[in-house]
Structures are given as C-alpha cells and as structure tokens.
Amino acid sequence: MSFTLGIVGIGQFGTHFAELFSAHPDISAVYAVDSVPERIDAIEQREQNPVHFAGRFSSVEELLASDVDAVAIFTQRWTHGKIAIQALQAGKHVYSAVPMAIEEEEIREITRLVQETGLVYMMGETSQYNAAVVLARRIERSGAFGEVFYAEGDYVHDMDLGFYDAYKYSGGDAWKSTASYPPLLYPTHSIGGILGVLEDRHAVSVSALGRPDTRGDGVFDKDVSMFDNDVSNAFALFEMDNGGAFRTNELRRVGYPSHKRESRFRFFGEASSFEETVDVTYWHDKKSVLEVTDLISTSSTMSLDDPRLKDVSPTLRDAFVAGAARSHHQERLPAEFQGKPNGHEGAHHFLVDDFARAVTNGKQPMVNAWQAARYTLPGIIAHQSMREGGARLPIHDLGDCPLPVQDLDADQPALDEAGIQALLAEV
C-alpha cells in the first residue's frame, strides 16, 4: 500500500531528497511547502531531472490539516522537534532531518506520541549508512570485535569548507546569528556512527568541554548568536552502559579535508579493532591487519558540476554525490533508484527506502524515535556539561523501542575475518 508525503523545506537537502522520495515506488504523491515558493518553482521547472509535485501548501499548518499521510522535515535545525510533534499530533508519519530536537522535553514528547499512536517516526541520520559504519556494523554483528570497550566518532567539518555558504543560503540577512549553532547540539553524525555499530549500547553520562572561537569574524559571537554560543570546537567523553566509553569531537575550525571525509570512526574491542582515517581504513586483531579501504570506497552518482547542485557550495558537493560501496546492501534498494543522486557515502538511498518501507510495513525503522533519542539526547546533555565547565552529568536513556522494528539489512551476512577476506577478494 502506497502513501503520500509532504516535504517541509525545499532547500539544498529538501531538493535533493525530493527527487528520491518521488522515485520511491511506495510513495504515490509528493507535495511541497517552503517559505520561499521560488525554490519549489525552481525544482519543478529545471530542464533536467525536474520533480513534479502533486501540489503545494502555503504553510506547515495547511499541510498538517490536509489528508497527506506523512511529512518529511528539512527546515532549520532547531525547528525539527516542534514540527515533528505537531505532525504526530495531526496523525502524520514523520521523517526528520537531523537533529531530532534540541530540547530533552521535545525528544520525550516525540517518543510518547509515537508509542501512543503507532505512527512511524524516523530521523534521517546519514552516519547510519556511512560506508565505514555499515562495514563495522557487519563486523560487530559477527561478534568479531568481542566486547567493544572504547570507540571514537568525529564530525570534522570546517566552516571554511562550505558552511559559510550554507548558512547564508538558509539564514538570509541574519545568517551570522544562526551560523553560531552549538556544535554539541548537532551530535548525531558522530554519536550515530558509533551507536549505529554498537546497537546494544547507549550513553549513561558525559563530560564535555568547548573551545571559544578565535576567528573574530562575528559568527561565533555571543552578542550576535541567537544561541548565546561562542564555541566552535567541542569535545565530549561519554560513559557507556557496559562500563566502557566513547569520545566524540564536533569541530568547525579544523585543518582537515572534510570534503573528502567529514565523519570518521574507530572501534576497539577485546578481540579486534577498526580504525578509519581520511584515505586508509584497517580492521585488525591480535595477529592480522587487513586494509579494508576498498570495501568502503564509494562511487560517484553525479558530476560535481551537475545543475542540480548549483545552489550548493562547491566545497560541499562531495557529500551530495557519493554513492554505493562494497559494504552496502545495494540489492535491497528499489530499481527506481538506479541512476538517482545519492550522498553522504551512499546513505541517502537507504534512508529514503527505510522510511518508505517502514510506513508501508507498519513497523518502526532502525533509526526510530528511541534510537534517534540515543543519537541526539547525549549531545544535548553534553552541551549542558560544557556550559558547566565539564561537569559529568547523567544521561537518562529512554530505553529500547517498544514497537516492532524492521531491519531491512538483517539478511546481509555478518563479517568475521574470513568474511572480510572473501569480500576483499571480490573487489
């Protein structure tokens, strides 16, 4: 059974995902809402690869009052929680870009509404299908890591590499006030990559520090910031429920080629470990070292000069073109996605497919409201810790999803050393 979808926010990401939602066979019609209607006009009228919306609404409220079945939220980061709550209250399934919310109360209300209504909620965390995360998750599911006692996840994206242009595009004349968005309130690319591998783990406490910005260009300026934030680089150490720990860095001033790899991960288990760098990635145990770079290398789905990317900064475009890797479960995707744009190391196709099939199957996706809370809430508490000088604060986990959950990759083989060797032999 197919369903209808309304996209809220036809900006750089909304435009990109509109093409994928429109192509999915389980979605019968796609509608659009944007405070700048010209953006809807542009995607409908472009010469190549236009998206033909079934209609448009003048406001979020008008969309929520309609009989459209689901909404996909691509608005400003701090608005997601409020809109998701309104949509669930209106009886709509929800796909939300990251983060889930920036207030603990919003997160708890979303989970309460999903449990009460049975509606589908999904947070579109790209790290869930980052090629390295997919490979590490397959290794973890085989038991080859043993008990993982320590992990690292970094989101290393320098402001100079596209973020200035992105904030100017979305923030208008007041863009400097929004470009100061606190790093730890955008934690899901780093935390999600770790807990997307360690699926049975969650954070129970955190201590975090932040370094005030020194550029002096008026962006991370408390007098300008709508978030009262002057921190551009933040660092958090989380305690896990198994007594181990994981560390994340959220860096916005860093000499690092984030256009090549903006998220990176390391996992240390009692039996084996996994380490990712910009260009080389290894799995190793106490006897062997295997380079697995070829298993996470992604193909390109479109040219960096494609007209569909004209509103995206050239230094951000790599994130919108990276497609399939050897570690991905490509066979599960609909044939209609062949040749469609992808991004974030092959994640976009899987995110859209997860949501569409969750709605049609009547089950929650892997990054359901409870898992999204585990990716998001620790960052909110870490931000509080940073503001309190690094005080260790408890994280009150919301528990496992109490509703049926679909795992569309459950039949993908887990990988021990022999499995990794076999997969490398196929490259």
XYZ file of C-alpha atoms in Angstrom:
427
model
C 0.000 0.000 0.000
C 1.488 3.346 -1.052
C 1.243 6.639 0.782
C 1.504 10.396 0.175
C 4.235 12.652 1.527
C 4.640 16.377 2.111
C 8.157 17.837 2.204
C 8.655 20.818 4.508
C 11.642 22.809 3.306
C 12.759 22.695 -0.333
C 16.305 23.875 0.287
C 19.604 22.200 -0.513
C 18.710 18.925 1.204
C 14.963 19.063 0.637
C 15.501 19.500 -3.099
C 17.891 16.559 -3.221
C 15.628 14.244 -1.216
C 12.509 15.314 -3.111
C 13.888 13.540 -6.178
C 14.395 10.331 -4.183
C 11.050 10.396 -2.390
C 9.332 10.995 -5.732
C 11.098 7.997 -7.255
C 10.274 5.506 -4.491
C 7.579 3.030 -5.600
C 5.852 3.078 -2.185
C 5.206 6.847 -2.328
C 2.311 7.728 -4.602
C 2.488 11.534 -4.467
C 4.822 14.192 -3.083
C 3.768 17.692 -2.003
C 5.891 20.703 -1.077
C 5.965 23.514 1.461
C 8.551 26.285 1.611
C 8.556 29.853 2.892
C 10.335 30.761 -0.358
C 7.970 29.413 -3.061
C 10.509 30.212 -5.767
C 12.537 27.246 -4.576
C 9.633 24.959 -5.386
C 9.290 26.625 -8.778
C 12.976 26.063 -9.485
C 12.928 22.306 -8.914
C 9.717 21.874 -10.923
C 10.951 23.986 -13.843
C 14.540 22.842 -14.201
C 15.371 21.454 -17.635
C 16.941 18.223 -16.453
C 15.544 15.926 -13.745
C 12.594 18.089 -12.676
C 10.441 16.986 -9.742
C 6.722 17.235 -10.413
C 4.951 17.810 -7.117
C 1.344 16.730 -6.771
C 0.669 20.104 -5.161
C 1.975 22.635 -2.714
C 0.826 24.121 0.570
C 1.308 27.684 1.757
C 2.255 26.685 5.309
C 3.110 23.768 7.553
C -0.271 24.194 9.236
C -2.072 23.828 5.916
C -0.124 20.660 5.157
C -0.897 19.173 8.573
C -4.604 19.913 8.114
C -4.635 18.011 4.795
C -5.089 14.287 4.161
C -1.411 13.797 3.236
C -0.148 10.703 5.075
C 3.403 11.691 6.047
C 5.760 14.647 6.314
C 9.500 14.980 5.730
C 11.117 17.836 7.653
C 14.096 19.698 6.154
C 13.816 23.028 7.982
C 16.293 24.823 10.242
C 17.939 22.506 12.773
C 16.335 23.939 15.898
C 12.788 23.661 14.458
C 12.653 19.903 13.830
C 11.318 18.832 17.228
C 8.423 21.275 17.257
C 7.286 20.406 13.730
C 7.624 16.663 14.371
C 5.400 16.945 17.447
C 2.787 18.923 15.505
C 2.849 16.367 12.692
C 2.441 13.382 15.014
C -0.414 15.162 16.777
C -2.005 15.635 13.352
C -1.766 11.896 12.632
C 1.151 12.063 10.178
C 4.133 9.743 9.894
C 7.370 11.723 10.250
C 10.756 11.698 8.563
C 13.032 14.300 10.160
C 16.434 15.550 9.144
C 18.946 15.711 11.978
C 18.923 16.585 14.766
C 15.746 15.094 16.262
C 15.328 18.134 18.552
C 17.397 20.434 20.732
C 15.364 20.040 23.948
C 15.050 16.878 26.041
C 11.343 17.591 26.568
C 10.740 17.569 22.804
C 12.510 14.227 22.457
C 10.435 12.674 25.220
C 7.220 14.034 23.713
C 8.051 12.575 20.292
C 8.624 9.109 21.755
C 5.432 9.394 23.801
C 3.380 10.290 20.741
C 4.881 7.509 18.615
C 4.135 4.928 21.315
C 0.608 6.288 21.783
C -0.280 6.472 18.088
C 1.849 3.757 16.474
C 2.829 6.244 13.760
C 6.258 5.904 12.143
C 8.975 8.338 13.173
C 12.432 8.264 11.609
C 15.447 10.530 11.952
C 17.489 10.607 8.766
C 20.944 10.135 10.256
C 23.385 9.717 7.376
C 26.007 8.017 9.561
C 23.677 5.028 9.930
C 24.589 4.152 6.329
C 28.025 5.723 6.129
C 30.006 3.006 4.319
C 32.520 2.585 7.169
C 29.718 2.335 9.725
C 27.940 -0.294 7.634
C 31.127 -2.350 7.414
C 31.872 -2.012 11.127
C 28.266 -2.932 11.985
C 28.553 -6.112 9.927
C 31.753 -6.961 11.806
C 30.115 -6.242 15.155
C 27.122 -8.441 14.280
C 29.501 -11.355 13.673
C 30.953 -10.990 17.163
C 34.439 -10.486 15.723
C 35.108 -7.382 17.838
C 34.318 -9.138 21.078
C 33.261 -6.622 23.732
C 33.852 -3.090 22.426
C 35.095 -1.052 25.370
C 36.072 2.170 23.580
C 35.087 3.988 20.378
C 35.637 7.349 18.721
C 33.482 9.351 16.345
C 34.432 12.708 14.843
C 32.437 15.168 12.794
C 35.227 17.339 11.388
C 33.678 19.975 9.149
C 35.471 23.289 8.907
C 33.332 26.405 8.473
C 35.530 27.458 5.539
C 34.599 24.307 3.621
C 31.077 25.241 2.634
C 29.367 26.089 5.898
C 29.522 29.857 5.388
C 27.698 29.491 2.069
C 25.192 27.024 3.535
C 24.283 29.327 6.415
C 23.986 32.313 4.077
C 21.624 30.276 1.893
C 19.382 29.195 4.767
C 19.757 32.109 7.186
C 19.255 35.135 4.969
C 20.385 38.509 6.285
C 20.605 37.140 9.836
C 22.831 34.217 8.846
C 25.589 35.044 11.346
C 23.184 34.620 14.239
C 22.340 31.079 13.118
C 25.826 30.052 11.941
C 26.842 30.038 15.612
C 24.741 26.897 16.121
C 26.348 24.997 19.050
C 28.395 22.015 17.825
C 27.170 19.616 20.538
C 23.541 20.265 19.579
C 24.380 18.702 16.209
C 25.873 15.451 17.569
C 24.243 12.753 15.503
C 26.852 12.352 12.743
C 29.448 11.348 15.355
C 27.312 9.634 18.012
C 25.101 7.966 15.397
C 28.078 6.374 13.697
C 29.248 4.859 16.976
C 25.890 3.635 18.291
C 24.861 2.630 14.775
C 27.570 -0.029 15.117
C 27.228 -0.766 18.839
C 23.495 -1.389 18.515
C 23.012 -2.716 22.061
C 24.869 0.138 23.754
C 23.896 3.611 24.936
C 25.447 6.522 26.812
C 24.781 6.920 30.536
C 26.864 10.008 31.415
C 29.030 12.662 29.790
C 31.670 15.283 30.467
C 32.306 17.866 27.746
C 34.493 20.866 27.028
C 34.331 23.593 24.414
C 36.880 25.974 22.968
C 35.649 29.537 22.331
C 36.207 30.666 18.756
C 39.130 32.970 17.973
C 38.469 33.881 14.318
C 36.730 37.138 15.251
C 34.524 37.306 12.149
C 31.274 37.807 14.058
C 29.967 34.262 13.641
C 30.697 32.616 16.994
C 29.992 35.841 18.864
C 27.676 35.739 21.881
C 26.442 39.242 21.103
C 25.316 38.048 17.658
C 24.446 34.398 18.288
C 20.788 33.505 18.763
C 22.107 30.574 20.826
C 24.396 32.649 23.095
C 27.240 30.483 21.783
C 30.888 31.332 21.158
C 32.210 27.746 20.940
C 33.264 26.398 17.532
C 35.097 23.216 18.640
C 33.682 20.890 21.306
C 34.820 17.584 22.784
C 32.778 15.052 24.774
C 33.623 11.857 26.657
C 30.656 9.543 27.204
C 30.352 6.615 29.593
C 28.625 3.573 28.093
C 26.224 1.216 29.824
C 28.816 -1.602 29.632
C 31.362 0.404 31.618
C 33.280 1.418 28.514
C 33.477 4.838 26.925
C 33.273 6.657 23.627
C 34.635 10.056 22.669
C 33.288 12.472 20.065
C 34.653 15.664 18.548
C 32.454 18.281 16.888
C 34.902 20.554 15.076
C 34.088 23.656 12.995
C 37.587 25.168 12.900
C 39.955 22.426 11.811
C 42.639 21.834 9.212
C 41.078 18.687 7.795
C 39.742 17.788 4.310
C 36.101 17.378 5.322
C 35.102 17.457 1.656
C 36.833 14.058 1.423
C 35.591 12.565 4.713
C 33.629 14.630 7.219
C 32.933 11.787 9.660
C 35.387 9.130 10.817
C 35.222 6.297 13.349
C 37.357 3.924 15.449
C 36.286 0.886 17.476
C 38.439 -1.004 19.977
C 37.222 -4.409 21.070
C 38.759 -7.086 23.235
C 39.145 -9.357 20.187
C 39.667 -6.955 17.263
C 39.559 -3.291 16.277
C 38.664 -0.971 13.385
C 40.345 2.332 12.506
C 39.337 4.832 9.828
C 41.400 7.762 8.550
C 40.913 10.075 5.574
C 42.377 7.718 2.976
C 43.059 4.357 4.660
C 40.939 2.106 6.890
C 42.007 -1.037 8.738
C 40.488 -3.960 10.588
C 42.931 -5.807 12.800
C 43.057 -8.378 15.568
C 45.995 -9.628 17.647
C 47.529 -11.442 14.672
C 46.306 -9.925 11.428
C 45.975 -6.491 9.834
C 43.632 -6.128 6.883
C 43.294 -2.931 4.886
C 39.564 -2.602 4.144
C 39.648 0.755 2.339
C 38.308 -0.773 -0.870
C 35.206 -2.042 0.954
C 34.129 1.477 1.935
C 35.182 3.349 -1.190
C 32.140 4.924 -2.804
C 31.343 5.520 -6.443
C 30.118 8.864 -7.720
C 26.468 9.209 -8.742
C 26.658 12.576 -10.484
C 29.103 15.238 -11.616
C 30.143 17.942 -9.175
C 29.071 20.379 -11.899
C 25.562 18.911 -12.201
C 22.973 21.740 -12.447
C 21.086 20.169 -9.528
C 23.954 21.276 -7.293
C 24.065 24.900 -8.411
C 22.874 26.200 -5.006
C 25.362 24.019 -3.102
C 28.820 25.358 -2.286
C 31.488 23.602 -4.413
C 33.222 22.516 -1.202
C 30.041 20.782 -0.004
C 29.156 18.978 -3.215
C 31.146 15.826 -2.488
C 28.606 14.999 0.234
C 25.831 15.002 -2.387
C 27.405 12.669 -4.947
C 28.965 9.723 -3.072
C 27.073 6.507 -3.806
C 27.438 2.782 -3.329
C 30.291 0.995 -1.570
C 31.111 -2.704 -1.491
C 29.926 -2.930 2.119
C 26.425 -1.677 1.284
C 23.350 -3.839 0.789
C 22.508 -2.497 -2.659
C 20.300 -5.450 -3.571
C 17.564 -4.324 -1.184
C 17.025 -0.948 -2.894
C 14.226 -0.354 -5.420
C 15.199 -0.472 -9.078
C 13.816 3.056 -9.459
C 16.831 4.388 -7.540
C 19.300 3.280 -10.203
C 20.997 6.385 -11.570
C 19.446 8.673 -8.958
C 21.606 11.085 -6.950
C 22.951 9.778 -3.672
C 25.190 11.221 -0.985
C 26.935 11.029 2.380
C 28.806 7.884 1.379
C 25.791 6.104 -0.028
C 23.376 6.915 2.789
C 20.598 8.811 1.053
C 19.076 5.912 -0.882
C 18.926 3.756 2.230
C 17.378 6.480 4.379
C 14.524 7.067 1.953
C 13.968 3.341 1.484
C 13.966 2.725 5.248
C 11.267 5.313 5.830
C 9.075 4.378 2.875
C 9.090 0.697 3.726
C 8.558 1.334 7.441
C 5.364 3.238 6.661
C 4.098 0.610 4.233
C 5.103 -2.299 6.510
C 3.617 -0.724 9.620
C 6.892 -1.077 11.566
C 9.389 1.368 13.032
C 12.683 1.930 11.134
C 16.110 1.266 12.612
C 16.591 4.942 13.500
C 13.210 5.120 15.194
C 12.294 7.672 17.861
C 14.045 5.752 20.647
C 17.228 5.169 18.656
C 17.137 8.780 17.454
C 16.973 9.815 21.104
C 20.130 7.793 21.777
C 21.867 9.630 18.921
C 20.612 13.088 19.945
C 19.965 13.386 23.689
C 23.596 12.694 24.736
C 24.661 15.757 22.748
C 22.091 17.948 24.495
C 23.393 16.814 27.882
C 26.994 17.241 26.670
C 26.174 20.845 25.737
C 24.914 21.388 29.286
C 28.103 19.822 30.654
C 30.226 22.113 28.507
C 28.334 25.118 29.856
C 29.031 23.861 33.378
C 32.769 23.614 32.830
C 32.908 19.903 32.034
C 30.781 18.614 34.910
C 29.937 14.927 34.479
C 26.173 14.743 34.002
C 23.858 11.728 33.822
C 22.022 10.843 30.609
C 18.588 9.390 31.240
C 18.126 6.870 28.445
C 14.593 6.403 27.100
C 15.034 2.667 26.566
C 14.556 0.408 23.570
C 11.799 0.906 21.032
C 8.677 -0.843 22.426
C 7.128 -1.227 18.953
C 8.006 -3.704 16.165
C 11.151 -2.617 14.323
C 12.149 -3.533 10.772
C 15.758 -4.363 9.917
C 15.987 -4.381 6.156
C 19.624 -5.473 6.337
C 19.086 -8.451 8.649
C 19.826 -10.879 5.816
C 23.117 -9.201 4.904
C 25.943 -11.537 6.003
C 27.824 -10.561 9.149
C 31.580 -10.399 8.668
C 34.295 -12.150 10.643
C 37.884 -12.283 9.370
C 37.065 -14.920 6.777
C 34.089 -12.903 5.573
C 36.182 -9.755 5.258
C 38.824 -11.674 3.328
C 36.170 -13.079 0.976
C 34.664 -9.644 0.364
C 38.097 -8.160 -0.328
C 38.731 -10.931 -2.835
C 35.651 -9.823 -4.792
C 36.810 -6.213 -5.159
